[in-house]
Amino acid sequence: MEYTLNVKGSLMDLSVPQVMGIVNATPDSFFAGCRVQTEEETALRCRQIAEEGGTIVDVGACSTRPGSEPVAQADEMQRLRMALAVVRRTLPDAVLSVDTFRPDVARMAVEEFGADIINDVSGGSADMFRLVAKMGVPYVLTSQQPDLRSMLLTFAAAVQQLRDFGQKDIILDPGFGFGKTLGQNYEVLDALPRLAVLGLPILVGVSRKSMIYKLLDVTPEASLNGTTVLNTLALAKGASILRVHDVRQAVECVRLVEEMKTNKTVNR
């Protein structure tokens, strides 16, 4: 199924999967490779994402890793203001996603910096749904449910609520690493094509997560190979967006999988 997103009046084509590069404006994200603390580090990371083929920049300033304590809202806003200003100066035409579960932070990001997408890992709230619908920005709806049946039920209810508020563009994120055991993460990944029944694009974010490094008994820093394998599987199962730390490798996955699909079609 082919999808598009309305980004400030222009359609972003998802018929070829897009790669979203992560920028963590926080000192405690689980993977140090994408943490940025200064304007110089932020600009360097943004240029790296663009040069390696990423088309969406996803900026977060409040760690959501398991066991972490959310930073105060004022601190999240302060970190984001620094990072988002740098992103806009460095990549003025980039599609900018902001990773936050707080409506006031989302409002600030859109009103002050023209954020294009709100990426909410919390599963959403009526206040957030109402806000994104009013602002007219695409919204990533993340599931923290442990299995596909529960996920489908909660997604369907949340999507209906978003539609009732007038939200147009919705992206579904199965929430790998959120509310799931290691085995349940793989069960959901295997069943990913069944989410297509909701008729919405799917974002997959497995990059260097514990479902990889715990299974392989390695560290997040040693999880690139496992990440590439799972990104390839996710693309084959219908993912429209890959959210990643390692942009070049993900872009290569997209190119290879798309070539395979093209040859399969031509040779029928």
Short mmCIF file of C-alpha atoms in Angstrom, two decimals, residues 68 133 136 179 197 216 223:
data_model
loop_
_atom_site.label_atom_id
_atom_site.label_comp_id
_atom_site.label_asym_id
_atom_site.label_seq_id
_atom_site.Cartn_x
_atom_site.Cartn_y
_atom_site.Cartn_z
CA SER A 68 14.59 6.46 32.99
CA ALA A 133 -5.31 18.03 14.85
CA GLY A 136 -2.38 20.14 11.24
CA GLY A 179 5.64 -2.60 27.28
CA VAL A 197 -5.62 -3.53 8.01
CA LEU A 216 22.84 -11.35 21.10
CA SER A 223 24.28 -3.88 17.75
#
